[in-house]
Every structure is written in structure tokens, then in C-alpha cells.
Amino acid sequence: MTTKPKWAFFEGQIVPFDQAKVSIMTHTLNYGTGAFAGIRAYWNPDEERMYIFRILDHFRRFLSSARFLYAQVDYTPEQLAEITVELVAREDWRQDCYIRPLLYKAEEAIGVRLHNLRDAVAIFTIPFGKYIQDEEGAKVCVSSWRRVNDNAIPARGKLIGSYMNSAAIKTEAMLNGFDEAIVLNEDGHVAEGSAENLFIVRDGALITPPVYSNILEGITRRTLIQLAREEFEIPVVERQIDRSELYVADEAFFCGTGVQIVAIASIDHRPIGGGRIGPLTQKLRDLYFRIVRGYEPRYSHWLTPVPAGARAGARPQ
Ligand code: PMP
């Protein structure tokens, strides 16, 4: 990812990206005391327009992460969405991009705590394609790491410090030749991927771990539960999944804003289903991509169009 943004939202205004800098004494840089979001904007080439997917849901979750941090955020989800639309319009990428809002303890301070520290919000966007190269057949393992527990660092929050856990999971998987890993809870049941939620298919039903399984309450997960039920009348069950169920699943896939929908071809070298993308995964994936790019008007309430404003594309001086 080498393309740099031209602009950033920083200290209350949109500034040239190179001006958005923090000190090495910043509290969050020292202690991981922050939160973030990951939002996608999709380019519709026919309409020559960007659509941001479920932006308000992402900012609502961002502000709920703020509660774990004792953070004081002076913006509503609507205000954060408005700033983001302006930022995306100014960048004028004309291709799919990723939006990264950050909430951090901006104070230069030594001392581990959450209270009595100034909070700040920053946002930037970058062009973004695939997160996993083989989206129709990822090779996956079960991690030797365990998912962070709710009583340690709540996985329900998108908290910066807890991504040390995700990073360890991802690196172990990749250095062992896999694309991604599934991580178990301390009790041995399935939680999720390093940075994505997980579904399996058994006997025509979609099964996914419940929100109390130390998972991030994914917006893509919620989207797919609704689409499966409403569009395809596929039963969806939220329940604990045993590790051994992974190996006997008919299909399995990851979902998330970054990963989008990635079919799992094998887990721990055991082929899943036919060892390639299964029919149910394919159906959901096809519909999802049509929705996020603005080709399914009945879901347009999930999309925020980015107007090609007068200032769009202007380069910082
Ligand atoms: N779990 C984790 C740990 C994640 O980092 C993500 C990515 N945000 C997800 C699940 C998927 O969440 P969402 O669909 O809201 O992007």
C-alpha cells in the first residue's frame, strides 16, 4: 500500500496529509489506548461515483469503542460521516478505497491510564483492493494463539491495543504458508479470523459464533445474516462452533469490511466442501458486491454517495 493520501482530518480540520503528525510521546502510541474503524468506499464505474458502505453503523460502533476508552468525543456519527464524505470527495480516488478513522489519546503523557487524557479523532483514506489475494479459495489454519478475552481487552471494541493479538495470529499463519487463521477462545471454541468474522455452512444452514464469543460485532456479519434470511431464506444460527466442526463444514468463509467475503478452501490442510468456493458463499458474495457498488437500489439506504463537489480533487499546496 504505497499510495499516500493527499488529505487528512486532523485536530478538527482537513489538512494536507503530511501535516497530520503526532509526537512520539503521544499516549496511544505508547500504550495502545485508542480505537479505530475501517470503512470501505466503492467506485461505481457506470455512475462514476463513490458509495460509502454503512458509514453510520461504522461510526456508531466507533463511538461505542470510545466508551471502553473513557474517551470524550465531541462528534456525532452524523458529523463524522459528513467529515468523511468531504474527505473522500477531496481525495477523488475514482477507485475503491478504505477509510480509517482513529480515536486516540493525544496527550504527551507517561503513565498507564484511560482517564484525564485529551482525546482526538483523525481520519484518512487510501485506495484499497483485495485484503486476501485468493478470494475464492483461501488456505487457512487454526491459530496456536487464543482470542483476547472480554475481561482482558473486549474484542467487541475495535481497540488498537488488542490488534497485537490479531497481528500475532496473522503473522503466524502467513509465515507458515497460510493466507489467514481462525482463532479459538480460551475454552477452545471458534471465535473469528484475525480481522474478520467467520461463517460455516452445514446442512444448508449458515452458522456463526455469537456476539458473546469474543468477536467483533461485525457490520458485514450483520449484513450477511440479514441478506441470507431475507433474500435467500437460508436459516442462520448464531451458536458456539467446535474446532472439529470446521473440518466437516460444507462451506466456510470470512467476512469483514477489509476482507469483504473470502471463501475458505482448506483449514489445516483439510479441504472444505469441494475445496473451492461453495454455492451459498458464491450467492452471498455476488449479491454483496452488487449492493456495495450501488447496483441494488433496494439497499441504497446502506450507501452514502459521495458528491463530486467543487473542491473535489484539489491538491494541497
Ligand atoms: N473481526 C475483527 C477482529 C475485525 O478486525 C474486523 C474488521 N473490522 C471484523 C471482525 C469484521 O468487522 P466489519 O464487518 O464490521 O468490518
Coordinates of C-alpha atoms and ligand atoms in Angstrom, one line a residue:
M1 CA 0.0 0.0 0.0
T2 CA 2.3 2.8 -1.2
T3 CA -0.2 5.5 -2.4
K4 CA -0.3 8.2 0.2
P5 CA -3.4 10.2 1.0
K6 CA -3.4 13.9 0.0
W7 CA -5.5 15.0 2.9
A8 CA -6.4 14.0 6.5
F9 CA -8.9 15.1 9.1
F10 CA -6.6 16.1 12.0
E11 CA -7.1 18.3 15.1
G12 CA -10.6 19.4 13.9
Q13 CA -9.9 20.2 10.3
I14 CA -9.0 18.8 6.9
V15 CA -5.3 19.4 6.3
P16 CA -2.6 18.3 3.8
F17 CA -1.7 14.7 4.8
D18 CA 1.9 15.5 5.6
Q19 CA 0.8 18.0 8.3
A20 CA -1.1 15.3 10.2
K21 CA 1.7 14.2 12.6
V22 CA 1.8 13.2 16.2
S23 CA 4.6 13.2 18.8
I24 CA 6.4 10.0 19.8
M25 CA 5.2 10.8 23.3
T26 CA 1.5 10.5 22.3
H27 CA -0.2 8.3 24.9
T28 CA -1.8 6.0 22.4
L29 CA 1.5 5.4 20.6
N30 CA 3.0 4.3 23.9
Y31 CA 0.1 2.3 25.4
G32 CA -2.3 1.3 22.6
T33 CA -5.1 3.3 24.3
G34 CA -7.1 4.1 21.2
A35 CA -9.8 2.8 18.8
F36 CA -10.3 2.7 15.1
A37 CA -12.8 1.9 12.4
G38 CA -12.4 0.5 8.9
I39 CA -14.9 1.6 6.3
R40 CA -15.0 0.9 2.5
A41 CA -16.0 3.2 -0.2
Y42 CA -16.7 1.6 -3.6
W43 CA -16.3 3.1 -7.0
N44 CA -19.3 2.6 -9.4
P45 CA -17.8 3.0 -12.9
D46 CA -21.1 3.3 -14.6
E47 CA -22.3 6.2 -12.5
E48 CA -18.7 7.5 -11.9
R49 CA -19.5 7.8 -8.3
M50 CA -18.2 6.6 -4.9
Y51 CA -20.5 4.9 -2.4
I52 CA -19.6 4.5 1.2
F53 CA -21.0 1.4 2.8
R54 CA -22.9 1.6 6.1
I55 CA -20.9 4.6 7.3
L56 CA -23.3 5.5 10.2
D57 CA -23.1 1.9 11.5
H58 CA -19.3 2.1 11.5
F59 CA -19.3 5.4 13.3
R60 CA -21.8 4.2 15.9
R61 CA -19.5 1.3 16.7
F62 CA -16.6 3.7 16.7
L63 CA -18.3 5.7 19.4
S64 CA -19.2 2.6 21.4
S65 CA -15.5 1.7 21.4
A66 CA -14.9 5.2 22.9
R67 CA -16.8 4.1 26.0
F68 CA -14.3 1.4 26.8
L69 CA -11.6 4.1 26.5
Y70 CA -13.3 6.6 28.8
A71 CA -13.0 8.9 25.8
Q72 CA -14.7 12.1 25.2
V73 CA -15.7 12.5 21.6
D74 CA -17.3 15.7 20.6
Y75 CA -18.8 14.4 17.3
T76 CA -22.0 12.6 16.5
P77 CA -21.9 9.7 14.0
E78 CA -23.6 12.1 11.5
Q79 CA -20.9 14.7 11.9
L80 CA -18.2 12.2 11.5
A81 CA -19.9 10.9 8.4
E82 CA -20.1 14.4 7.0
I83 CA -16.4 15.0 7.5
T84 CA -15.6 11.6 5.9
V85 CA -17.7 12.4 2.8
E86 CA -15.9 15.7 2.4
L87 CA -12.5 13.9 2.8
V88 CA -13.4 11.2 0.2
A89 CA -14.7 13.9 -2.2
R90 CA -11.5 15.9 -1.9
E91 CA -9.3 12.8 -2.4
D92 CA -11.2 11.9 -5.6
W93 CA -9.6 8.5 -5.9
R94 CA -12.0 7.2 -8.5
Q95 CA -11.4 3.6 -7.3
D96 CA -12.3 1.5 -4.3
C97 CA -10.8 2.9 -1.1
Y98 CA -10.6 2.3 2.6
I99 CA -11.4 4.9 5.2
R100 CA -9.5 4.8 8.5
P101 CA -11.0 6.8 11.5
L102 CA -8.8 6.8 14.6
L103 CA -9.6 7.8 18.1
Y104 CA -6.5 8.4 20.2
K105 CA -5.3 9.9 23.5
A106 CA -3.5 12.8 22.0
E107 CA -1.8 13.9 25.2
E108 CA 2.0 13.7 25.5
A109 CA 2.0 11.8 28.8
I110 CA 3.7 9.0 30.5
G111 CA 1.5 6.9 32.8
V112 CA -0.8 4.0 32.0
R113 CA -4.4 5.0 32.4
L114 CA -7.5 6.0 30.4
H115 CA -8.8 9.0 32.4
N116 CA -7.7 12.6 32.3
L117 CA -6.2 12.5 28.9
R118 CA -7.2 14.6 25.8
D119 CA -8.9 12.5 23.1
A120 CA -8.6 13.3 19.4
V121 CA -10.1 12.0 16.2
A122 CA -8.2 11.7 12.9
I123 CA -9.4 10.3 9.6
F124 CA -7.6 9.4 6.3
T125 CA -8.5 7.3 3.2
I126 CA -6.4 5.2 0.9
P127 CA -7.0 3.3 -2.3
F128 CA -7.6 -0.4 -1.3
G129 CA -8.1 -3.6 -3.3
K130 CA -8.1 -7.2 -2.0
Y131 CA -7.1 -8.0 1.5
I132 CA -6.6 -11.7 0.8
Q133 CA -5.3 -12.5 -2.7
D134 CA -7.3 -15.7 -3.4
E135 CA -10.8 -14.5 -2.5
E136 CA -12.3 -17.7 -3.8
G137 CA -10.1 -20.2 -2.1
A138 CA -8.1 -19.1 0.9
K139 CA -5.8 -21.5 2.7
V140 CA -6.5 -21.2 6.4
C141 CA -5.2 -22.7 9.7
V142 CA -6.3 -22.7 13.3
S143 CA -4.1 -20.4 15.2
S144 CA -2.0 -21.5 18.1
W145 CA -2.9 -18.2 19.8
R146 CA -6.1 -17.6 21.6
R147 CA -8.5 -14.7 21.2
V148 CA -8.4 -11.8 23.7
N149 CA -11.0 -12.4 26.3
D150 CA -13.8 -9.9 27.1
N151 CA -12.5 -9.4 30.6
A152 CA -9.0 -8.6 29.3
I153 CA -9.5 -6.4 26.3
P154 CA -13.1 -6.6 24.9
A155 CA -13.0 -7.8 21.3
R156 CA -16.3 -6.1 20.9
G157 CA -14.5 -2.8 20.7
K158 CA -12.2 -2.1 17.9
L159 CA -9.4 -1.2 20.3
I160 CA -5.9 -0.5 19.0
G161 CA -4.0 -2.5 21.7
S162 CA -6.0 -5.6 21.0
Y163 CA -4.7 -5.8 17.4
M164 CA -1.4 -7.1 18.8
N165 CA -3.4 -10.3 19.2
S166 CA -4.7 -10.1 15.6
A167 CA -1.2 -9.3 14.3
A168 CA 0.3 -12.3 16.1
I169 CA -2.4 -14.6 14.6
K170 CA -2.0 -13.2 11.1
T171 CA 1.9 -13.4 11.1
E172 CA 2.0 -16.9 12.4
A173 CA -0.4 -18.0 9.7
M174 CA 1.4 -16.3 6.9
L175 CA 4.9 -17.4 7.9
N176 CA 3.5 -21.0 8.0
G177 CA 2.3 -20.6 4.4
F178 CA -1.4 -19.9 5.1
D179 CA -3.4 -16.9 3.9
E180 CA -5.2 -16.4 7.2
A181 CA -6.1 -18.1 10.5
I182 CA -9.1 -18.9 12.6
V183 CA -8.6 -18.2 16.3
L184 CA -10.2 -20.0 19.2
N185 CA -11.3 -18.7 22.6
E186 CA -9.7 -19.9 25.8
D187 CA -12.4 -22.5 26.1
G188 CA -11.5 -24.0 22.7
H189 CA -14.5 -22.8 20.7
V190 CA -14.2 -20.8 17.5
A191 CA -14.2 -17.0 17.7
E192 CA -13.3 -15.5 14.3
G193 CA -10.4 -14.7 11.9
S194 CA -7.5 -12.3 12.8
A195 CA -9.5 -9.4 11.4
E196 CA -12.7 -10.8 10.1
N197 CA -15.8 -12.8 11.2
L198 CA -16.4 -16.4 10.2
F199 CA -19.4 -18.4 8.9
I200 CA -19.6 -22.1 8.2
V201 CA -22.3 -23.9 6.2
R202 CA -23.7 -27.2 7.5
D203 CA -26.7 -28.9 6.0
G204 CA -27.9 -25.8 4.3
A205 CA -27.8 -23.6 7.3
L206 CA -25.3 -20.7 8.0
I207 CA -23.7 -20.9 11.4
T208 CA -21.6 -18.2 13.0
P209 CA -20.3 -17.7 16.6
P210 CA -22.5 -15.5 18.8
V211 CA -21.6 -12.0 19.9
Y212 CA -20.5 -13.3 23.3
S213 CA -17.8 -15.4 21.8
N214 CA -15.1 -12.7 21.9
I215 CA -15.7 -11.5 18.4
L216 CA -16.0 -8.0 16.9
E217 CA -19.7 -7.4 16.3
G218 CA -19.1 -7.1 12.6
I219 CA -21.1 -4.9 10.3
T220 CA -20.5 -7.3 7.3
R221 CA -21.6 -10.2 9.5
R222 CA -24.8 -8.4 10.4
T223 CA -25.3 -7.5 6.7
L224 CA -24.9 -11.2 5.6
I225 CA -27.2 -12.5 8.4
Q226 CA -29.9 -10.2 7.1
L227 CA -29.3 -11.0 3.4
A228 CA -29.2 -14.7 4.0
R229 CA -32.6 -14.7 5.8
E230 CA -34.4 -12.1 3.7
E231 CA -33.1 -12.7 0.2
F232 CA -32.4 -16.4 0.2
E233 CA -34.4 -17.8 3.1
I234 CA -31.3 -19.5 4.4
P235 CA -31.6 -20.3 8.1
V236 CA -28.9 -18.6 10.2
V237 CA -27.8 -19.9 13.6
E238 CA -25.6 -18.0 16.0
R239 CA -24.1 -20.6 18.3
Q240 CA -20.8 -21.9 19.6
I241 CA -18.8 -23.8 17.0
D242 CA -16.4 -26.6 17.9
R243 CA -13.0 -26.7 16.2
S244 CA -13.8 -30.1 14.7
E245 CA -16.9 -28.7 13.0
L246 CA -14.6 -26.6 10.9
Y247 CA -13.2 -29.6 9.2
V248 CA -16.6 -31.2 8.4
A249 CA -18.3 -28.0 7.2
D250 CA -19.8 -28.0 3.7
E251 CA -18.6 -24.4 3.2
A252 CA -16.7 -21.8 5.2
F253 CA -16.0 -18.1 4.6
F254 CA -14.6 -15.0 6.2
C255 CA -16.4 -11.7 6.1
G256 CA -15.5 -8.1 7.1
T257 CA -15.1 -4.7 5.6
G258 CA -11.4 -5.3 4.6
V259 CA -11.7 -8.9 3.6
Q260 CA -15.2 -8.5 2.1
I261 CA -16.3 -12.1 1.6
V262 CA -13.5 -14.7 1.2
A263 CA -14.2 -18.3 0.6
I264 CA -12.1 -20.8 2.6
A265 CA -10.7 -23.7 0.5
S266 CA -9.0 -25.6 3.3
I267 CA -8.5 -25.5 7.0
D268 CA -5.3 -27.1 8.5
H269 CA -4.8 -28.8 5.1
R270 CA -8.2 -30.4 5.1
P271 CA -10.3 -29.3 2.0
I272 CA -13.6 -27.7 2.9
G273 CA -16.5 -28.9 0.8
G274 CA -15.2 -29.3 -2.7
G275 CA -12.0 -27.4 -1.9
R276 CA -13.2 -24.3 -3.7
I277 CA -15.9 -21.6 -3.2
G278 CA -19.3 -23.2 -2.4
P279 CA -22.7 -22.3 -3.9
L280 CA -24.0 -20.5 -0.9
T281 CA -20.9 -18.4 -0.4
Q282 CA -21.0 -17.6 -4.1
K283 CA -24.6 -16.4 -3.9
L284 CA -24.0 -14.2 -0.9
R285 CA -20.8 -12.8 -2.4
D286 CA -22.3 -11.9 -5.7
L287 CA -25.2 -10.1 -4.1
Y288 CA -22.9 -8.3 -1.6
F289 CA -20.7 -6.9 -4.3
R290 CA -23.8 -5.6 -6.3
I291 CA -25.1 -3.9 -3.2
V292 CA -21.9 -2.2 -2.1
R293 CA -21.4 -0.8 -5.6
G294 CA -24.9 0.6 -5.8
Y295 CA -26.5 -1.9 -8.2
E296 CA -29.3 -2.9 -5.9
P297 CA -31.5 0.1 -5.3
R298 CA -33.5 -1.6 -2.5
Y299 CA -30.4 -1.4 -0.3
S300 CA -29.5 2.1 -1.2
H301 CA -30.2 3.1 2.4
W302 CA -26.9 1.4 3.3
L303 CA -25.0 3.6 0.9
T304 CA -23.8 7.2 1.2
P305 CA -23.0 8.7 -2.2
V306 CA -20.0 11.0 -2.3
P307 CA -20.9 14.1 -4.3
A308 CA -18.3 15.2 -6.8
G309 CA -18.0 18.6 -5.1
A310 CA -16.5 21.8 -6.5
R311 CA -13.4 21.2 -4.2
A312 CA -13.1 17.5 -5.1
G313 CA -9.7 16.6 -6.5
A314 CA -8.0 19.8 -5.4
R315 CA -4.4 19.2 -4.4
P316 CA -2.9 20.6 -1.2
Q317 CA -0.5 23.4 -1.9
Ligands
PMP1 N1 -13.4 -9.1 13.5 C1 -12.3 -8.3 13.6 C2 -11.3 -8.7 14.7 C3 -12.0 -7.3 12.7 O1 -10.9 -6.5 12.9 C4 -13.0 -7.0 11.7 C5 -12.8 -5.9 10.8 N2 -13.3 -4.7 11.2 C6 -14.1 -7.8 11.7 C7 -14.3 -8.8 12.6 C8 -15.2 -7.5 10.7 O2 -16.0 -6.4 11.1 P1 -16.7 -5.5 10.0 O3 -17.6 -6.3 9.2 O4 -17.5 -4.5 10.8 O5 -15.7 -4.8 9.2

